[in-house]
């Protein structure tokens, strides 16, 4: 997107992250979250809830634990 002069915004990042989390791509989702935060955007309520659910799972993902 950036190469075509259309940089992603917070809506785009949140949609990508949510899709990755739904497909169990935790590591990639965490990378996108970091990129999003580095660019000054923040997670919306749905994205934040999905990460909180991962942290409160019986066996939380280590990637998410390390990030948070």
PDB file of C-alpha atoms in Angstrom:
ATOM      1  CA  UNK A   1       0.000   0.000   0.000  1.00  0.00           C
ATOM      2  CA  UNK A   2       2.763   2.421   0.932  1.00  0.00           C
ATOM      3  CA  UNK A   3       4.439   1.907  -2.445  1.00  0.00           C
ATOM      4  CA  UNK A   4       1.244   3.009  -4.185  1.00  0.00           C
ATOM      5  CA  UNK A   5       0.928   6.196  -2.137  1.00  0.00           C
ATOM      6  CA  UNK A   6      -1.839   4.872   0.069  1.00  0.00           C
ATOM      7  CA  UNK A   7      -0.394   4.203   3.528  1.00  0.00           C
ATOM      8  CA  UNK A   8      -2.472   1.994   5.828  1.00  0.00           C
ATOM      9  CA  UNK A   9      -4.431   3.702   8.575  1.00  0.00           C
ATOM     10  CA  UNK A  10      -5.655   2.406  11.931  1.00  0.00           C
ATOM     11  CA  UNK A  11      -8.708   0.779  10.315  1.00  0.00           C
ATOM     12  CA  UNK A  12      -6.482  -1.187   7.950  1.00  0.00           C
ATOM     13  CA  UNK A  13      -4.093  -2.321  10.676  1.00  0.00           C
ATOM     14  CA  UNK A  14      -6.906  -3.399  12.988  1.00  0.00           C
ATOM     15  CA  UNK A  15      -8.595  -5.397  10.220  1.00  0.00           C
ATOM     16  CA  UNK A  16      -5.345  -7.152   9.286  1.00  0.00           C
ATOM     17  CA  UNK A  17      -4.529  -7.954  12.922  1.00  0.00           C
ATOM     18  CA  UNK A  18      -8.009  -9.298  13.606  1.00  0.00           C
ATOM     19  CA  UNK A  19      -7.817 -11.540  10.546  1.00  0.00           C
ATOM     20  CA  UNK A  20      -4.415 -12.841  11.576  1.00  0.00           C
ATOM     21  CA  UNK A  21      -5.631 -13.573  15.104  1.00  0.00           C
ATOM     22  CA  UNK A  22      -8.691 -15.392  13.764  1.00  0.00           C
ATOM     23  CA  UNK A  23      -6.348 -17.599  11.722  1.00  0.00           C
ATOM     24  CA  UNK A  24      -4.024 -18.236  14.677  1.00  0.00           C
ATOM     25  CA  UNK A  25      -1.185 -16.199  13.166  1.00  0.00           C
ATOM     26  CA  UNK A  26      -0.284 -14.802  16.587  1.00  0.00           C
ATOM     27  CA  UNK A  27       3.313 -13.924  15.806  1.00  0.00           C
ATOM     28  CA  UNK A  28       2.415 -12.006  12.637  1.00  0.00           C
ATOM     29  CA  UNK A  29      -0.448 -10.249  14.414  1.00  0.00           C
ATOM     30  CA  UNK A  30       1.935  -9.125  17.142  1.00  0.00           C
ATOM     31  CA  UNK A  31       4.381  -7.816  14.523  1.00  0.00           C
ATOM     32  CA  UNK A  32       1.611  -5.798  12.869  1.00  0.00           C
ATOM     33  CA  UNK A  33       0.515  -4.510  16.270  1.00  0.00           C
ATOM     34  CA  UNK A  34       4.037  -3.254  16.935  1.00  0.00           C
ATOM     35  CA  UNK A  35       4.194  -1.608  13.498  1.00  0.00           C
ATOM     36  CA  UNK A  36       0.811   0.002  14.078  1.00  0.00           C
ATOM     37  CA  UNK A  37       1.890   1.397  17.446  1.00  0.00           C
ATOM     38  CA  UNK A  38       5.212   2.600  15.996  1.00  0.00           C
ATOM     39  CA  UNK A  39       3.247   4.576  13.386  1.00  0.00           C
ATOM     40  CA  UNK A  40       1.159   6.233  16.098  1.00  0.00           C
ATOM     41  CA  UNK A  41      -2.023   4.194  15.785  1.00  0.00           C
ATOM     42  CA  UNK A  42      -3.742   2.188  18.506  1.00  0.00           C
ATOM     43  CA  UNK A  43      -5.788  -0.979  18.653  1.00  0.00           C
ATOM     44  CA  UNK A  44      -9.542  -0.619  18.557  1.00  0.00           C
ATOM     45  CA  UNK A  45     -11.771  -2.296  21.147  1.00  0.00           C
ATOM     46  CA  UNK A  46     -12.215  -5.497  19.135  1.00  0.00           C
ATOM     47  CA  UNK A  47      -8.496  -5.953  18.502  1.00  0.00           C
ATOM     48  CA  UNK A  48      -7.619  -5.200  22.124  1.00  0.00           C
ATOM     49  CA  UNK A  49     -10.249  -7.677  23.332  1.00  0.00           C
ATOM     50  CA  UNK A  50      -8.842 -10.394  21.092  1.00  0.00           C
ATOM     51  CA  UNK A  51      -5.369  -9.904  22.580  1.00  0.00           C
ATOM     52  CA  UNK A  52      -6.761  -9.831  26.137  1.00  0.00           C
ATOM     53  CA  UNK A  53      -8.586 -13.104  25.433  1.00  0.00           C
ATOM     54  CA  UNK A  54      -5.306 -14.642  24.275  1.00  0.00           C
ATOM     55  CA  UNK A  55      -3.605 -13.499  27.472  1.00  0.00           C
ATOM     56  CA  UNK A  56      -6.349 -14.892  29.686  1.00  0.00           C
ATOM     57  CA  UNK A  57      -6.547 -18.257  27.922  1.00  0.00           C
ATOM     58  CA  UNK A  58      -5.680 -21.433  29.833  1.00  0.00           C
ATOM     59  CA  UNK A  59      -2.445 -21.669  27.848  1.00  0.00           C
ATOM     60  CA  UNK A  60      -1.627 -18.115  26.704  1.00  0.00           C
ATOM     61  CA  UNK A  61       0.581 -17.701  23.651  1.00  0.00           C
ATOM     62  CA  UNK A  62       4.181 -16.881  24.614  1.00  0.00           C
ATOM     63  CA  UNK A  63       4.520 -14.305  21.812  1.00  0.00           C
ATOM     64  CA  UNK A  64       1.636 -12.297  23.238  1.00  0.00           C
ATOM     65  CA  UNK A  65       2.907 -12.680  26.806  1.00  0.00           C
ATOM     66  CA  UNK A  66       6.340 -11.393  25.784  1.00  0.00           C
ATOM     67  CA  UNK A  67       4.857  -8.436  23.918  1.00  0.00           C
ATOM     68  CA  UNK A  68       2.664  -7.349  26.783  1.00  0.00           C
TER      69      UNK A  68
END
